[in-house]
Amino acid sequence: MILPIFVYGTTVLRKKAVDITPDYPELKQLIQNMFDTMEKADGVGLAAPQVNHAIRLFVVNGAKFADDYVNEPELRNFRKVFINPKIVEFSGNDVSFSEGCLSIPGLYEDVIRKTEIEIEYLDENFVAQKEHLKGVCARIVMHEYDHLDGVLFVDRISPIKKRMIKGKLDAILNEKTHRNYKMRFASKKMSV
Ligand code: ZN
């Protein structure tokens, strides 16, 4: 099932998400819905707060980027579920990369982040995993991980740049943005 994506201005995007246990209601269905929603919207990652669940869960699918980043073949099969993740180490260099977000439609800005991370998480079967990620895979995960702490990529750009994009952010707040996927705006009544 395709879920509406909550966009910039909605309170759920600013909440600190909480860890979950395997008995979280209809978790399997939620994960499937998140994959369906992400893929329909042509995204490479989707965090649970973006579909109005303030829980520490996100899904990724890097396949869309595989043709653009041929030296990172691991993107092709980078389709995963991350539950209760914890980035235990950031390493490598600081690099700039143009990011977008399904919750901030139509906006792309360079964000500086580290190139490598070490992450511990539970997979969809609640089996503990530990991975070292680099390049675009690490970038996708760091962006989604931020969502679990209520952080958006526009929080990580300079104040000057943020002023420059204020008009675009206001357009989202005023519901003057259109996409080919379902969105839920701040002014609409939210069901929690
Ligand atoms: Zn995002």
CSV table of C-alpha atoms and ligand atoms in Angstrom, one decimal:
chain,number,residue,atom,x,y,z
A,1,MET,CA,0.0,0.0,0.0
A,2,ILE,CA,1.2,3.5,-0.9
A,3,LEU,CA,1.3,5.8,2.2
A,4,PRO,CA,1.2,9.6,2.1
A,5,ILE,CA,4.6,11.2,2.7
A,6,PHE,CA,4.6,13.8,5.5
A,7,VAL,CA,6.4,16.9,4.3
A,8,TYR,CA,8.4,19.8,5.7
A,9,GLY,CA,6.5,21.5,8.4
A,10,THR,CA,4.8,18.5,9.9
A,11,THR,CA,5.6,17.8,13.5
A,12,VAL,CA,6.3,14.1,13.1
A,13,LEU,CA,9.4,15.0,11.1
A,14,ARG,CA,10.8,16.9,14.1
A,15,LYS,CA,10.2,14.2,16.8
A,16,LYS,CA,13.0,12.1,18.2
A,17,ALA,CA,12.0,8.6,17.1
A,18,VAL,CA,12.0,5.7,19.6
A,19,ASP,CA,13.3,2.2,19.4
A,20,ILE,CA,10.9,-0.6,18.6
A,21,THR,CA,10.4,-4.3,19.6
A,22,PRO,CA,9.3,-7.1,17.3
A,23,ASP,CA,5.7,-6.8,18.6
A,24,TYR,CA,5.3,-3.3,17.1
A,25,PRO,CA,1.8,-3.5,15.5
A,26,GLU,CA,1.7,-4.6,11.9
A,27,LEU,CA,5.5,-4.1,11.5
A,28,LYS,CA,5.8,-6.4,8.5
A,29,GLN,CA,3.1,-4.6,6.7
A,30,LEU,CA,4.5,-1.2,7.5
A,31,ILE,CA,7.9,-2.2,6.1
A,32,GLN,CA,6.3,-3.5,2.9
A,33,ASN,CA,4.3,-0.3,2.7
A,34,MET,CA,7.4,1.8,3.2
A,35,PHE,CA,9.2,0.0,0.3
A,36,ASP,CA,6.2,0.4,-1.9
A,37,THR,CA,5.9,4.1,-1.0
A,38,MET,CA,9.6,4.8,-1.5
A,39,GLU,CA,9.8,3.0,-4.8
A,40,LYS,CA,6.6,4.7,-6.2
A,41,ALA,CA,8.0,8.1,-5.3
A,42,ASP,CA,11.3,7.2,-6.9
A,43,GLY,CA,13.3,7.6,-3.7
A,44,VAL,CA,16.4,5.8,-2.5
A,45,GLY,CA,15.5,5.9,1.2
A,46,LEU,CA,12.5,6.4,3.4
A,47,ALA,CA,12.4,6.8,7.2
A,48,ALA,CA,9.4,5.8,9.3
A,49,PRO,CA,8.8,9.4,10.5
A,50,GLN,CA,8.1,10.4,6.9
A,51,VAL,CA,5.1,8.1,7.0
A,52,ASN,CA,4.0,9.4,10.4
A,53,HIS,CA,5.6,6.7,12.6
A,54,ALA,CA,8.1,8.2,15.1
A,55,ILE,CA,10.0,5.0,15.4
A,56,ARG,CA,13.6,4.1,14.6
A,57,LEU,CA,13.2,2.3,11.3
A,58,PHE,CA,14.2,3.2,7.7
A,59,VAL,CA,14.4,1.4,4.4
A,60,VAL,CA,16.8,2.0,1.5
A,61,ASN,CA,17.2,1.0,-2.1
A,62,GLY,CA,20.3,2.3,-3.8
A,63,ALA,CA,19.6,0.6,-7.2
A,64,LYS,CA,18.4,3.8,-8.8
A,65,PHE,CA,21.9,5.3,-8.3
A,66,ALA,CA,23.8,2.2,-9.5
A,67,ASP,CA,24.1,3.5,-13.1
A,68,ASP,CA,25.3,6.9,-12.0
A,69,TYR,CA,28.0,5.6,-9.7
A,70,VAL,CA,29.6,2.8,-11.6
A,71,ASN,CA,32.5,2.5,-9.2
A,72,GLU,CA,30.1,1.7,-6.4
A,73,PRO,CA,28.5,-1.6,-7.6
A,74,GLU,CA,27.3,-2.4,-4.1
A,75,LEU,CA,24.5,0.2,-4.7
A,76,ARG,CA,22.7,-2.3,-7.0
A,77,ASN,CA,21.8,-4.6,-4.2
A,78,PHE,CA,21.6,-2.1,-1.4
A,79,ARG,CA,18.0,-2.8,-0.5
A,80,LYS,CA,17.7,-3.1,3.2
A,81,VAL,CA,15.7,-2.5,6.4
A,82,PHE,CA,17.4,-0.8,9.3
A,83,ILE,CA,15.7,-1.2,12.7
A,84,ASN,CA,17.0,0.6,15.9
A,85,PRO,CA,20.2,1.6,14.1
A,86,LYS,CA,23.2,3.2,15.8
A,87,ILE,CA,26.0,4.8,13.8
A,88,VAL,CA,28.9,3.9,16.1
A,89,GLU,CA,31.7,5.5,14.0
A,90,PHE,CA,32.0,8.2,11.4
A,91,SER,CA,35.3,8.2,9.4
A,92,GLY,CA,36.9,9.1,6.1
A,93,ASN,CA,36.7,12.6,4.6
A,94,ASP,CA,34.2,15.4,4.6
A,95,VAL,CA,32.6,15.5,1.2
A,96,SER,CA,29.9,17.6,-0.4
A,97,PHE,CA,27.0,15.8,-2.1
A,98,SER,CA,23.7,17.1,-3.5
A,99,GLU,CA,20.9,15.7,-1.4
A,100,GLY,CA,17.2,15.7,-1.9
A,101,CYS,CA,14.4,14.4,0.3
A,102,LEU,CA,10.9,13.1,-0.4
A,103,SER,CA,9.7,15.2,2.5
A,104,ILE,CA,11.2,18.4,0.9
A,105,PRO,CA,10.0,18.0,-2.6
A,106,GLY,CA,11.8,19.8,-5.4
A,107,LEU,CA,14.8,21.0,-3.3
A,108,TYR,CA,18.4,19.8,-3.8
A,109,GLU,CA,21.3,21.2,-1.9
A,110,ASP,CA,24.9,20.2,-1.2
A,111,VAL,CA,25.4,18.7,2.2
A,112,ILE,CA,28.8,18.0,3.8
A,113,ARG,CA,29.1,14.6,5.5
A,114,LYS,CA,31.7,12.0,6.2
A,115,THR,CA,32.4,9.3,3.6
A,116,GLU,CA,32.3,6.2,5.8
A,117,ILE,CA,30.3,4.9,8.8
A,118,GLU,CA,30.1,1.9,11.0
A,119,ILE,CA,26.5,1.0,11.8
A,120,GLU,CA,24.9,-1.5,14.1
A,121,TYR,CA,21.2,-2.3,13.5
A,122,LEU,CA,18.6,-5.0,13.5
A,123,ASP,CA,17.4,-6.4,10.2
A,124,GLU,CA,13.7,-7.1,9.4
A,125,ASN,CA,14.0,-10.4,11.4
A,126,PHE,CA,15.5,-8.6,14.4
A,127,VAL,CA,18.9,-10.2,13.8
A,128,ALA,CA,21.7,-7.9,14.9
A,129,GLN,CA,23.9,-6.7,12.0
A,130,LYS,CA,27.1,-4.6,11.8
A,131,GLU,CA,28.3,-3.0,8.6
A,132,HIS,CA,30.9,-0.7,7.4
A,133,LEU,CA,29.5,1.5,4.6
A,134,LYS,CA,31.1,4.1,2.4
A,135,GLY,CA,30.3,6.3,-0.5
A,136,VAL,CA,26.7,6.8,-1.6
A,137,CYS,CA,25.5,3.9,0.5
A,138,ALA,CA,26.8,5.6,3.6
A,139,ARG,CA,25.4,8.9,2.4
A,140,ILE,CA,21.9,7.5,2.0
A,141,VAL,CA,22.0,5.9,5.5
A,142,MET,CA,23.3,9.1,7.1
A,143,HIS,CA,20.4,11.1,5.6
A,144,GLU,CA,17.8,8.5,6.7
A,145,TYR,CA,19.4,8.2,10.2
A,146,ASP,CA,19.1,11.9,10.6
A,147,HIS,CA,15.3,11.6,10.1
A,148,LEU,CA,15.2,9.4,13.3
A,149,ASP,CA,16.6,12.3,15.3
A,150,GLY,CA,14.2,14.8,13.8
A,151,VAL,CA,16.9,16.3,11.6
A,152,LEU,CA,16.4,17.3,7.9
A,153,PHE,CA,19.2,17.9,5.4
A,154,VAL,CA,18.2,21.6,5.2
A,155,ASP,CA,19.4,21.8,8.9
A,156,ARG,CA,22.9,21.0,7.7
A,157,ILE,CA,23.3,23.8,5.1
A,158,SER,CA,24.7,27.2,5.8
A,159,PRO,CA,22.4,30.0,7.1
A,160,ILE,CA,23.0,32.0,3.9
A,161,LYS,CA,21.9,29.1,1.8
A,162,LYS,CA,19.0,28.4,4.0
A,163,ARG,CA,17.8,32.0,3.5
A,164,MET,CA,18.2,31.5,-0.2
A,165,ILE,CA,15.8,28.5,-0.2
A,166,LYS,CA,13.3,30.1,2.2
A,167,GLY,CA,10.9,30.7,-0.6
A,168,LYS,CA,10.9,27.1,-1.7
A,169,LEU,CA,10.4,25.9,1.9
A,170,ASP,CA,7.6,28.4,2.3
A,171,ALA,CA,6.0,27.1,-0.8
A,172,ILE,CA,5.9,23.6,0.8
A,173,LEU,CA,4.4,25.1,4.0
A,174,ASN,CA,1.8,26.8,1.9
A,175,GLU,CA,1.0,23.6,0.0
A,176,LYS,CA,2.2,25.1,-3.3
A,177,THR,CA,4.2,22.2,-4.3
A,178,HIS,CA,3.2,19.3,-6.4
A,179,ARG,CA,4.6,15.8,-6.9
A,180,ASN,CA,3.4,12.6,-8.4
A,181,TYR,CA,3.2,11.0,-5.0
A,182,LYS,CA,0.7,11.5,-2.1
A,183,MET,CA,1.8,14.1,0.4
A,184,ARG,CA,0.5,15.2,3.8
A,185,PHE,CA,1.0,18.9,4.7
A,186,ALA,CA,1.4,20.6,8.0
A,187,SER,CA,-1.9,22.3,7.9
A,188,LYS,CA,-3.8,19.0,7.4
A,189,LYS,CA,-5.2,17.2,10.5
A,190,MET,CA,-2.9,14.4,11.3
A,191,SER,CA,-3.9,11.0,12.5
A,192,VAL,CA,-1.3,9.6,14.8
B,1,ZN,ZN,14.8,12.6,3.7
